GROMACS .gro file of N, CA and C in nm:
model
  402
    1MET      N    1   8.499   9.754  10.835
    1MET     CA    2   8.505   9.684  10.736
    1MET      C    3   8.661   9.683  10.688
    2ALA      N    4   8.752   9.592  10.694
    2ALA     CA    5   8.879   9.592  10.646
    2ALA      C    6   8.867   9.583  10.490
    3LEU      N    7   8.984   9.664  10.439
    3LEU     CA    8   9.011   9.673  10.295
    3LEU      C    9   9.151   9.655  10.242
    4ASP      N   10   9.196   9.650  10.136
    4ASP     CA   11   9.340   9.605  10.087
    4ASP      C   12   9.371   9.776  10.080
    5PRO      N   13   9.481   9.817  10.125
    5PRO     CA   14   9.510   9.955  10.097
    5PRO      C   15   9.551  10.008   9.957
    6PHE      N   16   9.613   9.867   9.894
    6PHE     CA   17   9.661   9.899   9.769
    6PHE      C   18   9.561   9.870   9.648
    7ASP      N   19   9.450   9.822   9.693
    7ASP     CA   20   9.340   9.776   9.604
    7ASP      C   21   9.176   9.819   9.667
    8PRO      N   22   9.179   9.957   9.703
    8PRO     CA   23   9.051   9.966   9.742
    8PRO      C   24   8.925   9.960   9.672
    9THR      N   25   8.823   9.956   9.733
    9THR     CA   26   8.688   9.966   9.654
    9THR      C   27   8.670  10.096   9.567
   10PRO      N   28   8.587  10.092   9.450
   10PRO     CA   29   8.597  10.241   9.392
   10PRO      C   30   8.507  10.309   9.488
   11GLU      N   31   8.443  10.285   9.557
   11GLU     CA   32   8.375  10.378   9.657
   11GLU      C   33   8.461  10.425   9.783
   12TYR      N   34   8.531  10.365   9.822
   12TYR     CA   35   8.631  10.404   9.925
   12TYR      C   36   8.734  10.503   9.872
   13LEU      N   37   8.781  10.483   9.752
   13LEU     CA   38   8.876  10.554   9.680
   13LEU      C   39   8.815  10.681   9.635
   14ALA      N   40   8.700  10.685   9.595
   14ALA     CA   41   8.598  10.808   9.566
   14ALA      C   42   8.588  10.875   9.695
   15PHE      N   43   8.556  10.843   9.811
   15PHE     CA   44   8.539  10.927   9.941
   15PHE      C   45   8.668  10.994   9.957
   16TRP      N   46   8.801  10.888   9.910
   16TRP     CA   47   8.927  10.984   9.974
   16TRP      C   48   8.948  11.087   9.856
   17ARG      N   49   8.881  11.088   9.765
   17ARG     CA   50   8.905  11.190   9.656
   17ARG      C   51   8.819  11.326   9.698
   18GLU      N   52   8.714  11.312   9.770
   18GLU     CA   53   8.631  11.419   9.805
   18GLU      C   54   8.723  11.515   9.883
   19ARG      N   55   8.676  11.619   9.896
   19ARG     CA   56   8.718  11.726  10.011
   19ARG      C   57   8.686  11.719  10.134
   20HIS      N   58   8.773  11.674  10.233
   20HIS     CA   59   8.728  11.652  10.363
   20HIS      C   60   8.851  11.679  10.431
   21VAL      N   61   8.826  11.733  10.556
   21VAL     CA   62   8.942  11.760  10.662
   21VAL      C   63   8.919  11.639  10.733
   22CYS      N   64   9.067  11.575  10.773
   22CYS     CA   65   9.106  11.446  10.821
   22CYS      C   66   9.132  11.475  10.956
   23THR      N   67   9.196  11.390  11.007
   23THR     CA   68   9.264  11.373  11.125
   23THR      C   69   9.379  11.289  11.102
   24LEU      N   70   9.501  11.354  11.196
   24LEU     CA   71   9.639  11.250  11.166
   24LEU      C   72   9.654  11.241  11.326
   25THR      N   73   9.689  11.091  11.346
   25THR     CA   74   9.721  11.028  11.488
   25THR      C   75   9.847  11.013  11.475
   26THR      N   76   9.932  11.074  11.560
   26THR     CA   77  10.070  11.012  11.592
   26THR      C   78  10.091  10.994  11.743
   27LEU      N   79  10.204  10.936  11.775
   27LEU     CA   80  10.232  10.890  11.919
   27LEU      C   81  10.334  10.990  11.968
   28ARG      N   82  10.318  11.045  12.077
   28ARG     CA   83  10.414  11.133  12.144
   28ARG      C   84  10.511  11.024  12.209
   29PRO      N   85  10.654  11.081  12.247
   29PRO     CA   86  10.729  11.014  12.333
   29PRO      C   87  10.668  10.902  12.438
   30ASP      N   88  10.578  10.968  12.501
   30ASP     CA   89  10.533  10.900  12.637
   30ASP      C   90  10.440  10.795  12.586
   31GLY      N   91  10.395  10.788  12.450
   31GLY     CA   92  10.282  10.685  12.402
   31GLY      C   93  10.158  10.726  12.392
   32THR      N   94  10.132  10.855  12.433
   32THR     CA   95   9.984  10.922  12.433
   32THR      C   96   9.975  10.955  12.299
   33PRO      N   97   9.842  10.935  12.226
   33PRO     CA   98   9.801  10.959  12.082
   33PRO      C   99   9.805  11.136  12.106
   34HIS      N  100   9.849  11.190  11.975
   34HIS     CA  101   9.839  11.331  11.935
   34HIS      C  102   9.754  11.331  11.834
   35VAL      N  103   9.628  11.385  11.837
   35VAL     CA  104   9.542  11.376  11.713
   35VAL      C  105   9.519  11.537  11.670
   36VAL      N  106   9.554  11.557  11.532
   36VAL     CA  107   9.524  11.694  11.474
   36VAL      C  108   9.447  11.699  11.354
   37PRO      N  109   9.382  11.819  11.306
   37PRO     CA  110   9.335  11.821  11.182
   37PRO      C  111   9.424  11.829  11.072
   38VAL      N  112   9.434  11.773  10.952
   38VAL     CA  113   9.509  11.768  10.858
   38VAL      C  114   9.431  11.785  10.710
   39GLY      N  115   9.507  11.803  10.611
   39GLY     CA  116   9.477  11.748  10.470
   39GLY      C  117   9.533  11.610  10.462
   40VAL      N  118   9.489  11.520  10.377
   40VAL     CA  119   9.544  11.415  10.360
   40VAL      C  120   9.524  11.365  10.209
   41THR      N  121   9.633  11.314  10.143
   41THR     CA  122   9.616  11.282  10.009
   41THR      C  123   9.656  11.113  10.014
   42TYR      N  124   9.574  11.031   9.929
   42TYR     CA  125   9.588  10.875   9.938
   42TYR      C  126   9.640  10.832   9.816
   43ASP      N  127   9.734  10.767   9.796
   43ASP     CA  128   9.790  10.700   9.674
   43ASP      C  129   9.796  10.549   9.685
   44PRO      N  130   9.657  10.487   9.641
   44PRO     CA  131   9.683  10.329   9.677
   44PRO      C  132   9.793  10.273   9.568
   45GLY      N  133   9.813  10.336   9.447
   45GLY     CA  134   9.911  10.271   9.377
   45GLY      C  135  10.053  10.253   9.437
   46ALA      N  136  10.098  10.364   9.521
   46ALA     CA  137  10.210  10.370   9.587
   46ALA      C  138  10.202  10.308   9.725
   47GLY      N  139  10.086  10.281   9.765
   47GLY     CA  140  10.011  10.242   9.901
   47GLY      C  141  10.099  10.348  10.022
   48VAL      N  142  10.072  10.467   9.990
   48VAL     CA  143  10.082  10.563  10.072
   48VAL      C  144   9.990  10.684  10.088
   49ALA      N  145  10.003  10.718  10.220
   49ALA     CA  146   9.909  10.854  10.250
   49ALA      C  147  10.011  10.941  10.283
   50ARG      N  148   9.972  11.098  10.227
   50ARG     CA  149  10.072  11.191  10.253
   50ARG      C  150   9.993  11.330  10.333
   51VAL      N  151  10.096  11.377  10.415
   51VAL     CA  152  10.036  11.506  10.492
   51VAL      C  153  10.157  11.599  10.475
   52ILE      N  154  10.113  11.702  10.421
   52ILE     CA  155  10.232  11.810  10.418
   52ILE      C  156  10.201  11.893  10.543
   53SER      N  157  10.333  11.962  10.634
   53SER     CA  158  10.339  12.001  10.710
   53SER      C  159  10.462  12.092  10.720
   54ASN      N  160  10.463  12.163  10.845
   54ASN     CA  161  10.582  12.257  10.870
   54ASN      C  162  10.677  12.166  10.958
   55LYS      N  163  10.799  12.182  10.918
   55LYS     CA  164  10.915  12.090  10.993
   55LYS      C  165  10.920  12.110  11.148
   56HIS      N  166  10.850  12.222  11.185
   56HIS     CA  167  10.858  12.243  11.338
   56HIS      C  168  10.733  12.193  11.421
   57SER      N  169  10.660  12.132  11.349
   57SER     CA  170  10.518  12.098  11.416
   57SER      C  171  10.542  11.996  11.500
   58LYS      N  172  10.445  11.967  11.592
   58LYS     CA  173  10.444  11.845  11.687
   58LYS      C  174  10.443  11.729  11.619
   59LYS      N  175  10.342  11.718  11.511
   59LYS     CA  176  10.320  11.600  11.446
   59LYS      C  177  10.452  11.546  11.385
   60VAL      N  178  10.533  11.642  11.343
   60VAL     CA  179  10.657  11.599  11.263
   60VAL      C  180  10.753  11.553  11.373
   61ARG      N  181  10.745  11.628  11.483
   61ARG     CA  182  10.870  11.606  11.589
   61ARG      C  183  10.839  11.452  11.635
   62ASN      N  184  10.694  11.402  11.669
   62ASN     CA  185  10.636  11.285  11.707
   62ASN      C  186  10.719  11.193  11.618
   63VAL      N  187  10.676  11.194  11.480
   63VAL     CA  188  10.738  11.092  11.403
   63VAL      C  189  10.891  11.097  11.392
   64LEU      N  190  10.973  11.182  11.392
   64LEU     CA  191  11.113  11.201  11.412
   64LEU      C  192  11.173  11.146  11.535
   65ALA      N  193  11.105  11.155  11.658
   65ALA     CA  194  11.135  11.127  11.788
   65ALA      C  195  11.166  10.981  11.795
   66ALA      N  196  11.080  10.905  11.696
   66ALA     CA  197  11.098  10.745  11.725
   66ALA      C  198  11.184  10.695  11.625
   67GLN      N  199  11.239  10.787  11.528
   67GLN     CA  200  11.346  10.731  11.427
   67GLN      C  201  11.474  10.658  11.529
   68PRO      N  202  11.543  10.563  11.488
   68PRO     CA  203  11.497  10.501  11.318
   68PRO      C  204  11.412  10.399  11.347
   69ASP      N  205  11.353  10.370  11.449
   69ASP     CA  206  11.232  10.272  11.453
   69ASP      C  207  11.121  10.331  11.377
   70PRO      N  208  11.029  10.221  11.296
   70PRO     CA  209  10.922  10.296  11.242
   70PRO      C  210  10.823  10.337  11.343
   71VAL      N  211  10.751  10.432  11.290
   71VAL     CA  212  10.653  10.471  11.430
   71VAL      C  213  10.503  10.452  11.348
   72ARG      N  214  10.414  10.417  11.415
   72ARG     CA  215  10.273  10.383  11.363
   72ARG      C  216  10.199  10.535  11.353
   73ALA      N  217  10.104  10.549  11.246
   73ALA     CA  218  10.035  10.679  11.229
   73ALA      C  219   9.904  10.623  11.172
   74ALA      N  220   9.819  10.699  11.187
   74ALA     CA  221   9.683  10.678  11.145
   74ALA      C  222   9.614  10.810  11.092
   75VAL      N  223   9.548  10.800  10.964
   75VAL     CA  224   9.464  10.916  10.906
   75VAL      C  225   9.339  10.880  10.907
   76CYS      N  226   9.235  10.955  10.916
   76CYS     CA  227   9.113  10.920  10.922
   76CYS      C  228   9.005  11.051  10.858
   77GLN      N  229   8.906  11.004  10.801
   77GLN     CA  230   8.806  11.105  10.771
   77GLN      C  231   8.665  11.065  10.774
   78MET      N  232   8.560  11.147  10.799
   78MET     CA  233   8.434  11.089  10.810
   78MET      C  234   8.335  11.232  10.769
   79GLU      N  235   8.209  11.163  10.737
   79GLU     CA  236   8.123  11.225  10.681
   79GLU      C  237   7.983  11.171  10.709
   80GLY      N  238   7.910  11.198  10.803
   80GLY     CA  239   7.784  11.113  10.807
   80GLY      C  240   7.780  11.001  10.877
   81ARG      N  241   7.770  10.881  10.786
   81ARG     CA  242   7.786  10.749  10.834
   81ARG      C  243   7.905  10.672  10.756
   82ARG      N  244   7.952  10.771  10.662
   82ARG     CA  245   8.074  10.715  10.588
   82ARG      C  246   8.203  10.759  10.668
   83TRP      N  247   8.299  10.659  10.670
   83TRP     CA  248   8.428  10.689  10.748
   83TRP      C  249   8.540  10.623  10.677
   84ALA      N  250   8.654  10.666  10.702
   84ALA     CA  251   8.774  10.600  10.642
   84ALA      C  252   8.926  10.592  10.724
   85THR      N  253   8.973  10.493  10.751
   85THR     CA  254   9.093  10.514  10.828
   85THR      C  255   9.199  10.422  10.759
   86LEU      N  256   9.339  10.490  10.730
   86LEU     CA  257   9.404  10.456  10.667
   86LEU      C  258   9.559  10.434  10.773
   87GLU      N  259   9.598  10.325  10.806
   87GLU     CA  260   9.715  10.315  10.896
   87GLU      C  261   9.838  10.261  10.839
   88GLY      N  262   9.983  10.287  10.904
   88GLY     CA  263  10.102  10.244  10.862
   88GLY      C  264  10.218  10.296  10.925
   89ARG      N  265  10.328  10.288  10.889
   89ARG     CA  266  10.448  10.338  10.940
   89ARG      C  267  10.467  10.472  10.858
   90ALA      N  268  10.522  10.571  10.967
   90ALA     CA  269  10.525  10.708  10.905
   90ALA      C  270  10.688  10.745  10.913
   91ARG      N  271  10.718  10.823  10.807
   91ARG     CA  272  10.841  10.885  10.811
   91ARG      C  273  10.823  11.032  10.752
   92VAL      N  274  10.915  11.105  10.786
   92VAL     CA  275  10.934  11.249  10.723
   92VAL      C  276  11.036  11.261  10.607
   93LEU      N  277  10.976  11.322  10.508
   93LEU     CA  278  11.054  11.341  10.394
   93LEU      C  279  11.057  11.479  10.372
   94THR      N  280  11.192  11.533  10.333
   94THR     CA  281  11.241  11.670  10.335
   94THR      C  282  11.301  11.732  10.167
   95ASP      N  283  11.285  11.603  10.082
   95ASP     CA  284  11.353  11.640   9.966
   95ASP      C  285  11.273  11.710   9.869
   96GLU      N  286  11.312  11.828   9.792
   96GLU     CA  287  11.242  11.887   9.711
   96GLU      C  288  11.129  11.822   9.633
   97ALA      N  289  11.180  11.712   9.569
   97ALA     CA  290  11.077  11.638   9.485
   97ALA      C  291  10.939  11.592   9.555
   98SER      N  292  10.967  11.505   9.669
   98SER     CA  293  10.889  11.463   9.759
   98SER      C  294  10.766  11.562   9.787
   99VAL      N  295  10.828  11.693   9.838
   99VAL     CA  296  10.746  11.790   9.915
   99VAL      C  297  10.662  11.835   9.771
  100ALA      N  298  10.718  11.866   9.655
  100ALA     CA  299  10.651  11.910   9.533
  100ALA      C  300  10.553  11.827   9.500
  101GLU      N  301  10.588  11.684   9.506
  101GLU     CA  302  10.473  11.590   9.470
  101GLU      C  303  10.352  11.586   9.570
  102ALA      N  304  10.381  11.601   9.703
  102ALA     CA  305  10.280  11.601   9.791
  102ALA      C  306  10.198  11.734   9.801
  103VAL      N  307  10.254  11.853   9.776
  103VAL     CA  308  10.182  11.970   9.745
  103VAL      C  309  10.084  11.948   9.625
  104ALA      N  310  10.137  11.920   9.509
  104ALA     CA  311  10.038  11.878   9.394
  104ALA      C  312   9.936  11.812   9.413
  105ARG      N  313   9.964  11.703   9.492
  105ARG     CA  314   9.818  11.591   9.527
  105ARG      C  315   9.749  11.677   9.608
  106TYR      N  316   9.821  11.750   9.695
  106TYR     CA  317   9.710  11.824   9.799
  106TYR      C  318   9.613  11.922   9.727
  107ALA      N  319   9.687  12.023   9.619
  107ALA     CA  320   9.609  12.101   9.557
  107ALA      C  321   9.523  12.049   9.463
  108GLU      N  322   9.537  11.917   9.405
  108GLU     CA  323   9.441  11.832   9.355
  108GLU      C  324   9.302  11.798   9.411
  109ARG      N  325   9.326  11.745   9.523
  109ARG     CA  326   9.246  11.705   9.620
  109ARG      C  327   9.155  11.835   9.714
  110TYR      N  328   9.212  11.953   9.723
  110TYR     CA  329   9.175  12.018   9.810
  110TYR      C  330   9.146  12.165   9.703
  111GLY      N  331   9.165  12.169   9.603
  111GLY     CA  332   9.146  12.286   9.496
  111GLY      C  333   9.196  12.398   9.544
  112ARG      N  334   9.320  12.412   9.607
  112ARG     CA  335   9.401  12.514   9.637
  112ARG      C  336   9.551  12.484   9.655
  113THR      N  337   9.636  12.544   9.590
  113THR     CA  338   9.774  12.535   9.624
  113THR      C  339   9.821  12.603   9.762
  114PRO      N  340   9.867  12.546   9.854
  114PRO     CA  341   9.922  12.602   9.991
  114PRO      C  342  10.041  12.718   9.951
  115SER      N  343  10.013  12.811  10.038
  115SER     CA  344  10.128  12.920   9.998
  115SER      C  345  10.280  12.865  10.038
  116PRO      N  346  10.367  12.905   9.949
  116PRO     CA  347  10.528  12.874   9.962
  116PRO      C  348  10.549  12.863  10.106
  117ASN      N  349  10.637  12.754  10.123
  117ASN     CA  350  10.686  12.741  10.268
  117ASN      C  351  10.820  12.671  10.276
  118PRO      N  352  10.918  12.733  10.310
  118PRO     CA  353  11.046  12.702  10.293
  118PRO      C  354  11.062  12.587  10.406
  119ASP      N  355  10.982  12.590  10.527
  119ASP     CA  356  10.984  12.470  10.605
  119ASP      C  357  10.909  12.338  10.584
  120ARG      N  358  10.835  12.362  10.493
  120ARG     CA  359  10.733  12.237  10.440
  120ARG      C  360  10.823  12.106  10.450
  121VAL      N  361  10.749  12.033  10.494
  121VAL     CA  362  10.799  11.865  10.465
  121VAL      C  363  10.674  11.799  10.458
  122VAL      N  364  10.701  11.658  10.413
  122VAL     CA  365  10.580  11.558  10.425
  122VAL      C  366  10.613  11.434  10.536
  123ILE      N  367  10.480  11.415  10.577
  123ILE     CA  368  10.459  11.290  10.645
  123ILE      C  369  10.435  11.198  10.548
  124GLU      N  370  10.492  11.078  10.526
  124GLU     CA  371  10.447  10.977  10.427
  124GLU      C  372  10.426  10.851  10.510
  125ILE      N  373  10.288  10.819  10.493
  125ILE     CA  374  10.255  10.703  10.572
  125ILE      C  375  10.268  10.579  10.456
  126ALA      N  376  10.361  10.470  10.503
  126ALA     CA  377  10.359  10.350  10.397
  126ALA      C  378  10.231  10.257  10.482
  127LEU      N  379  10.139  10.226  10.389
  127LEU     CA  380  10.008  10.189  10.437
  127LEU      C  381  10.007  10.037  10.448
  128ASP      N  382   9.955   9.980  10.559
  128ASP     CA  383   9.949   9.829  10.586
  128ASP      C  384   9.797   9.790  10.611
  129ARG      N  385   9.729   9.892  10.632
  129ARG     CA  386   9.587   9.876  10.671
  129ARG      C  387   9.500   9.977  10.639
  130ALA      N  388   9.361   9.942  10.591
  130ALA     CA  389   9.261  10.031  10.555
  130ALA      C  390   9.164   9.980  10.593
  131MET      N  391   9.053  10.050  10.634
  131MET     CA  392   8.937  10.015  10.703
  131MET      C  393   8.818  10.159  10.689
  132GLY      N  394   8.680  10.099  10.679
  132GLY     CA  395   8.576  10.196  10.679
  132GLY      C  396   8.461  10.154  10.601
  133ARG      N  397   8.365  10.270  10.595
  133ARG     CA  398   8.253  10.244  10.536
  133ARG      C  399   8.216  10.351  10.458
  134ALA      N  400   8.248  10.356  10.314
  134ALA     CA  401   8.244  10.457  10.224
  134ALA      C  402   8.092  10.397  10.124
   0.00000   0.00000   0.00000
């Protein structure tokens, strides 16, 4: 079921606020998918999903390898018959304010603040598609 990523249903948004391990799919330079478990936060007001990561990770390298072209990425979560996917163009943010905001949103959703990491960055996905059954 297709949804507006900027104006999700209350049930869809509530599902994204629950604590779930998600997956992030990025594309390797050879075009094959790289799927890894991650924590994701969803901000429909800004139209973005955020994933915190280490700047040396493969997922970050995949996003950076496509620059300056936009690279597609998707995040997904599921529980039983409920599922939700968000898709869009990914970029890597390294500035302190963006990283701090992503960490704060992660702490709110997952109930714990990640340990400090000087190599932390944010994969931010500018959303243009949402789908699921929540």
